CSV table of C-alpha atoms in Angstrom, one decimal:
chain,number,residue,atom,x,y,z
A,1,MET,CA,-3.2,15.2,-2.9
A,2,LYS,CA,-4.1,15.2,0.8
A,3,THR,CA,-2.1,13.8,3.6
A,4,ILE,CA,-4.0,12.1,6.4
A,5,CYS,CA,-2.3,10.5,9.4
A,6,ILE,CA,-4.4,8.0,11.8
A,7,PHE,CA,-3.3,9.1,14.9
A,8,ASN,CA,-4.0,7.9,18.9
A,9,GLN,CA,-1.7,7.3,21.2
A,10,LYS,CA,-3.4,4.4,22.8
A,11,GLY,CA,-2.7,0.9,21.0
A,12,GLY,CA,-5.0,-1.6,19.8
A,13,VAL,CA,-7.3,0.6,18.8
A,14,GLY,CA,-7.5,-0.2,14.9
A,15,LYS,CA,-5.0,2.2,13.4
A,16,THR,CA,-3.3,-0.3,11.1
A,17,THR,CA,-6.9,-1.8,10.3
A,18,THR,CA,-8.1,1.7,9.4
A,19,VAL,CA,-4.7,2.3,7.1
A,20,VAL,CA,-4.5,-0.8,5.3
A,21,ASN,CA,-8.6,-1.0,4.4
A,22,LEU,CA,-9.0,3.1,3.8
A,23,SER,CA,-6.1,2.6,1.5
A,24,CYS,CA,-6.6,-0.4,-0.2
A,25,GLY,CA,-10.7,0.8,-0.9
A,26,MET,CA,-9.6,4.3,-2.2
A,27,GLY,CA,-7.6,2.4,-4.8
A,28,ILE,CA,-10.1,0.6,-5.6
A,29,ARG,CA,-12.3,3.6,-6.4
A,30,GLY,CA,-9.4,4.6,-8.9
A,31,LYS,CA,-7.5,6.8,-6.3
A,32,LYS,CA,-3.7,6.9,-6.3
A,33,VAL,CA,-2.8,6.1,-2.6
A,34,LEU,CA,0.8,6.1,-1.2
A,35,VAL,CA,0.8,4.5,2.6
A,36,LEU,CA,3.7,5.7,5.1
A,37,ASP,CA,4.2,3.1,7.8
A,38,MET,CA,6.0,5.1,10.7
A,39,ASP,CA,5.6,2.3,13.2
A,40,PRO,CA,8.3,0.6,14.1
A,41,GLN,CA,6.0,-2.8,14.4
A,42,ALA,CA,5.6,-2.4,10.9
A,43,ASN,CA,2.1,-4.5,11.0
A,44,THR,CA,1.0,-1.9,8.1
A,45,THR,CA,3.6,-3.2,5.6
A,46,SER,CA,2.9,-6.8,6.5
A,47,GLY,CA,-1.1,-6.0,6.2
A,48,LEU,CA,-0.4,-4.9,2.7
A,49,GLY,CA,1.7,-7.9,2.0
A,50,LEU,CA,5.3,-6.9,2.3
A,51,ASP,CA,7.9,-9.2,4.2
A,52,LYS,CA,9.1,-6.7,6.8
A,53,ASN,CA,12.4,-8.6,7.7
A,54,ASN,CA,13.5,-8.4,4.1
A,55,LEU,CA,13.4,-4.9,2.9
A,56,ASP,CA,16.2,-3.0,0.9
A,57,ASN,CA,14.7,0.3,2.1
A,58,SER,CA,12.5,1.3,4.3
A,59,ILE,CA,10.9,4.7,5.9
A,60,TYR,CA,14.1,4.4,8.3
A,61,ASP,CA,16.3,5.7,5.2
A,62,LEU,CA,14.2,9.1,5.1
A,63,PHE,CA,15.5,10.0,8.6
A,64,SER,CA,19.4,8.2,8.7
A,65,SER,CA,20.0,9.9,5.3
A,66,SER,CA,19.5,13.1,3.8
A,67,THR,CA,21.0,11.6,0.1
A,68,HIS,CA,17.9,9.3,-0.2
A,69,ASN,CA,15.3,10.1,-3.1
A,70,ILE,CA,11.9,9.5,-1.6
A,71,ASN,CA,11.0,7.6,-4.9
A,72,ASP,CA,13.7,5.2,-3.9
A,73,LEU,CA,11.9,4.0,-0.6
A,74,ILE,CA,8.4,3.2,-2.6
A,75,TYR,CA,7.1,-0.1,-2.9
A,76,GLU,CA,4.3,-1.6,-4.9
A,77,THR,CA,1.9,-3.3,-3.0
A,78,SER,CA,-0.8,-6.1,-4.7
A,79,SER,CA,-3.6,-3.8,-3.9
A,80,GLU,CA,-4.5,-1.5,-7.2
A,81,ASN,CA,-3.1,1.8,-6.8
A,82,VAL,CA,-1.8,1.3,-3.7
A,83,HIS,CA,2.2,2.0,-2.8
A,84,ILE,CA,3.9,1.9,0.3
A,85,ILE,CA,7.0,3.5,2.0
A,86,PRO,CA,7.7,0.6,4.6
A,87,SER,CA,8.9,0.2,8.0
A,88,ASN,CA,11.1,-2.3,10.3
A,89,ILE,CA,12.1,-2.5,13.3
A,90,GLN,CA,14.9,-0.4,12.4
A,91,LEU,CA,12.9,2.8,12.9
A,92,SER,CA,12.4,2.0,16.5
A,93,GLY,CA,15.8,3.7,17.3
A,94,VAL,CA,15.5,6.9,15.3
A,95,GLU,CA,14.0,9.2,17.7
A,96,ILE,CA,17.3,8.9,19.5
A,97,GLU,CA,19.0,9.6,16.2
A,98,LEU,CA,17.1,12.6,15.6
A,99,ILE,CA,17.2,14.4,19.5
A,100,SER,CA,20.6,16.4,17.7
A,101,MET,CA,19.3,17.1,14.4
A,102,GLU,CA,17.7,20.4,13.1
A,103,GLU,CA,13.8,20.9,11.9
A,104,ARG,CA,13.4,17.1,13.2
A,105,GLU,CA,10.1,17.7,13.2
A,106,PHE,CA,9.7,18.3,9.3
A,107,TYR,CA,11.3,15.4,7.7
A,108,VAL,CA,8.5,13.5,6.4
A,109,LYS,CA,6.7,17.0,5.7
A,110,LYS,CA,10.1,18.2,3.3
A,111,ALA,CA,10.5,14.4,1.6
A,112,ILE,CA,7.0,14.2,0.6
A,113,GLU,CA,6.8,17.7,-0.8
A,114,SER,CA,7.8,16.4,-4.0
A,115,LEU,CA,4.9,13.9,-4.4
A,116,GLU,CA,2.4,16.9,-4.5
A,117,ASP,CA,1.3,15.1,-8.3
A,118,GLU,CA,1.8,11.6,-8.2
A,119,TYR,CA,-1.1,10.5,-5.5
A,120,ASP,CA,-4.6,11.8,-4.7
A,121,PHE,CA,-3.9,10.6,-0.7
A,122,ILE,CA,-1.3,9.7,1.4
A,123,PHE,CA,-2.1,7.9,4.6
A,124,ILE,CA,0.1,7.7,7.8
A,125,ASP,CA,0.1,4.9,9.9
A,126,CYS,CA,1.2,6.5,13.6
A,127,PRO,CA,3.0,4.7,16.2
A,128,PRO,CA,0.9,4.4,19.4
A,129,SER,CA,3.2,6.9,21.2
A,130,LEU,CA,3.4,10.9,21.2
A,131,GLY,CA,7.3,11.1,20.5
A,132,LEU,CA,9.1,12.3,17.6
A,133,LEU,CA,7.6,9.9,14.7
A,134,SER,CA,4.1,10.9,15.1
A,135,ILE,CA,5.0,14.6,15.6
A,136,ASN,CA,6.1,14.2,12.2
A,137,ALA,CA,3.4,12.7,10.9
A,138,LEU,CA,1.0,15.7,12.3
A,139,VAL,CA,3.1,17.9,10.9
A,140,ALA,CA,3.2,16.4,7.5
A,141,SER,CA,-0.4,16.3,7.5
A,142,ASP,CA,-3.3,17.9,6.2
A,143,SER,CA,-5.8,15.8,8.5
A,144,VAL,CA,-6.1,13.4,11.3
A,145,ILE,CA,-8.3,10.5,11.5
A,146,ILE,CA,-8.7,9.7,15.1
A,147,PRO,CA,-10.0,5.9,15.8
A,148,ILE,CA,-11.8,5.3,19.0
A,149,GLN,CA,-12.6,1.8,20.3
A,150,SER,CA,-15.5,1.4,21.6
A,151,GLU,CA,-14.7,0.3,24.9
A,152,TYR,CA,-14.4,1.1,28.7
A,153,TYR,CA,-10.6,2.9,28.3
A,154,ALA,CA,-11.7,4.6,25.2
A,155,LEU,CA,-12.0,8.0,26.2
A,156,GLU,CA,-9.3,7.9,28.4
A,157,GLY,CA,-6.5,10.3,27.1
A,158,LEU,CA,-8.5,11.7,25.1
A,159,SER,CA,-7.7,14.9,25.7
A,160,LEU,CA,-3.9,14.3,25.2
A,161,ILE,CA,-4.5,13.7,21.7
A,162,ILE,CA,-6.7,17.1,21.2
A,163,GLU,CA,-4.0,18.9,23.1
A,164,THR,CA,-1.1,17.2,21.1
A,165,ILE,CA,-2.9,18.1,17.9
A,166,ASN,CA,-3.9,21.8,18.8
A,167,LEU,CA,0.1,22.2,20.0
A,168,VAL,CA,1.3,20.8,16.5
A,169,LYS,CA,-1.3,23.3,15.2
A,170,LYS,CA,0.1,26.1,17.2
A,171,SER,CA,3.4,25.7,16.6
A,172,LEU,CA,4.5,23.5,14.1
A,173,ASN,CA,1.5,23.3,11.4
A,174,SER,CA,-1.2,26.2,11.7
A,175,SER,CA,-3.2,24.2,8.8
A,176,LEU,CA,-3.8,21.1,10.8
A,177,GLU,CA,-7.5,19.9,10.9
A,178,ILE,CA,-9.6,17.0,12.4
A,179,GLU,CA,-10.5,15.0,9.2
A,180,GLY,CA,-13.1,13.1,11.6
A,181,VAL,CA,-13.1,10.4,14.9
A,182,LEU,CA,-13.9,6.9,13.8
A,183,LEU,CA,-15.5,4.6,16.2
A,184,THR,CA,-14.0,1.0,16.0
A,185,MET,CA,-14.7,-2.3,17.1
A,186,TYR,CA,-18.0,-1.8,17.6
A,187,ASP,CA,-20.6,-4.1,18.9
A,188,GLY,CA,-24.1,-2.4,18.9
A,189,ARG,CA,-25.4,-5.3,21.5
A,190,ASN,CA,-23.0,-3.9,24.1
A,191,ASN,CA,-24.5,-1.3,25.9
A,192,LEU,CA,-21.3,0.4,26.7
A,193,ALA,CA,-20.0,0.6,23.3
A,194,VAL,CA,-23.3,2.6,22.9
A,195,GLU,CA,-22.6,5.0,25.8
A,196,VAL,CA,-19.2,5.4,23.9
A,197,GLU,CA,-20.6,6.1,21.0
A,198,LYS,CA,-23.1,9.2,22.5
A,199,GLU,CA,-19.8,10.3,24.7
A,200,VAL,CA,-17.7,10.7,21.5
A,201,LYS,CA,-20.6,12.4,19.5
A,202,LYS,CA,-20.9,14.8,22.8
A,203,TYR,CA,-17.1,15.4,22.6
A,204,PHE,CA,-16.8,15.9,18.6
A,205,LYS,CA,-20.1,16.5,17.4
A,206,ASP,CA,-19.8,16.8,13.7
A,207,LYS,CA,-16.6,15.4,13.5
A,208,VAL,CA,-17.9,12.0,13.9
A,209,PHE,CA,-17.6,10.0,11.0
A,210,SER,CA,-21.3,8.3,10.2
A,211,THR,CA,-19.5,5.2,9.3
A,212,ILE,CA,-18.8,2.9,12.1
A,213,ILE,CA,-16.5,-0.4,12.2
A,214,PRO,CA,-17.9,-2.8,13.5
A,215,ARG,CA,-16.3,-5.9,15.9
A,216,ASN,CA,-15.6,-8.2,12.9
A,217,VAL,CA,-13.9,-11.5,12.9
A,218,ARG,CA,-12.9,-11.3,9.5
A,219,LEU,CA,-11.6,-8.0,9.5
A,220,ALA,CA,-9.3,-8.9,12.4
A,221,GLU,CA,-7.7,-12.2,10.6
A,222,ALA,CA,-7.1,-10.3,7.1
A,223,PRO,CA,-3.7,-8.5,8.2
A,224,SER,CA,-2.3,-11.9,9.2
A,225,PHE,CA,-2.7,-13.2,5.5
A,226,GLY,CA,-1.0,-9.6,4.0
A,227,GLU,CA,-4.5,-8.7,2.5
A,228,SER,CA,-6.8,-6.1,3.1
A,229,ILE,CA,-10.7,-7.2,3.9
A,230,PHE,CA,-11.5,-6.4,0.0
A,231,THR,CA,-9.5,-9.4,-0.9
A,232,TYR,CA,-10.1,-11.2,1.9
A,233,ASP,CA,-13.7,-11.2,2.2
A,234,LYS,CA,-15.5,-8.6,0.5
A,235,ASN,CA,-19.0,-9.9,1.2
A,236,SER,CA,-18.2,-9.3,5.3
A,237,LEU,CA,-19.3,-6.7,7.7
A,238,GLY,CA,-16.1,-5.3,7.4
A,239,ALA,CA,-15.9,-4.6,4.4
A,240,ALA,CA,-18.9,-2.8,3.8
A,241,ALA,CA,-18.0,-0.6,6.6
A,242,PHE,CA,-14.5,0.5,4.9
A,243,LYS,CA,-16.3,0.8,1.7
A,244,ASP,CA,-18.6,3.4,3.4
A,245,LEU,CA,-15.9,4.9,5.2
A,246,THR,CA,-13.8,5.4,1.8
A,247,LYS,CA,-16.7,6.7,0.0
A,248,GLU,CA,-17.8,9.4,2.9
A,249,ILE,CA,-14.2,10.5,3.1
A,250,ILE,CA,-14.1,11.0,-0.9
A,251,ASN,CA,-17.4,13.2,-0.5
A,252,ASN,CA,-16.4,15.0,2.3
A,253,ASN,CA,-13.1,16.2,0.2
A,254,ARG,CA,-15.5,16.8,-3.2
C-alpha cells in the first residue's frame, strides 16, 4: 500500500480535480483505492458522488472519538474500486479541538495502519492551508504530489511548501518523499504557462511529472455532476491526461 497526499497551501490549483480523477483512473486499472477527504469544504466528497450534507460518519469522527473503527467511516463510491472516507463542514473546527491532544499529528497515520492489506493506494486531499490537518496528512503519507497551476502566482509560496515538507520529514516522518510536481490548468498557447513550466522544471528537475494536465472545460464541469472525467467525458483531453498520469505513477512505483 502506498499513501500519497496531494498538497499545496494555495487554493484553486487543482488538488481536488487531481485526487478525484487520479483515484478513479487507478480504479479503472484494477487498483484498490481509498480516498481521504481532509478538506472541510468536502469538494472531493461531492466530486465522488456523495452528499456531504447527508453523512452518518465522516473523517471528523476519526479525530473526535478514539472508539471509531476506521472501517465504519469508509463509503463505497460509484467509481469502480474506489472507496472514500468523506468530509463535511464539521471538520473545520477540528484543529482547535486537537490543540490539547497528545500526538495530535499522528491521528491519521495510526488510523490507516490497519488498512495495509486492503488497498493499493491511499490518496489524501489536503485543505489549502498549513494547519494540523495538512500536517496529519503529511505524517501519514509516503509521498506528496504538489499540483502547480500554470499561472502568474504559481511559484509564490513554493519555497514555503518545500520548507513544510522538509520540516515534517525532519521531525515527524523521515521517509516522506516528493512523488512528483504536477502542472495543472496548462494552456500551451499562453507564454506565461510555458515560462512557469520552465521555472518549475528548473526548480524541481526530474521530480516534475511528464504528464501535464491541460485547461479543459469538461474537466472543470465533471465535479458538479459528482463524476470523474472518465464517466463524464472519457474522450476529452482531460481524461487522456489523467489516464497518462495514472500510468506514469503506476510505472514509477513498480
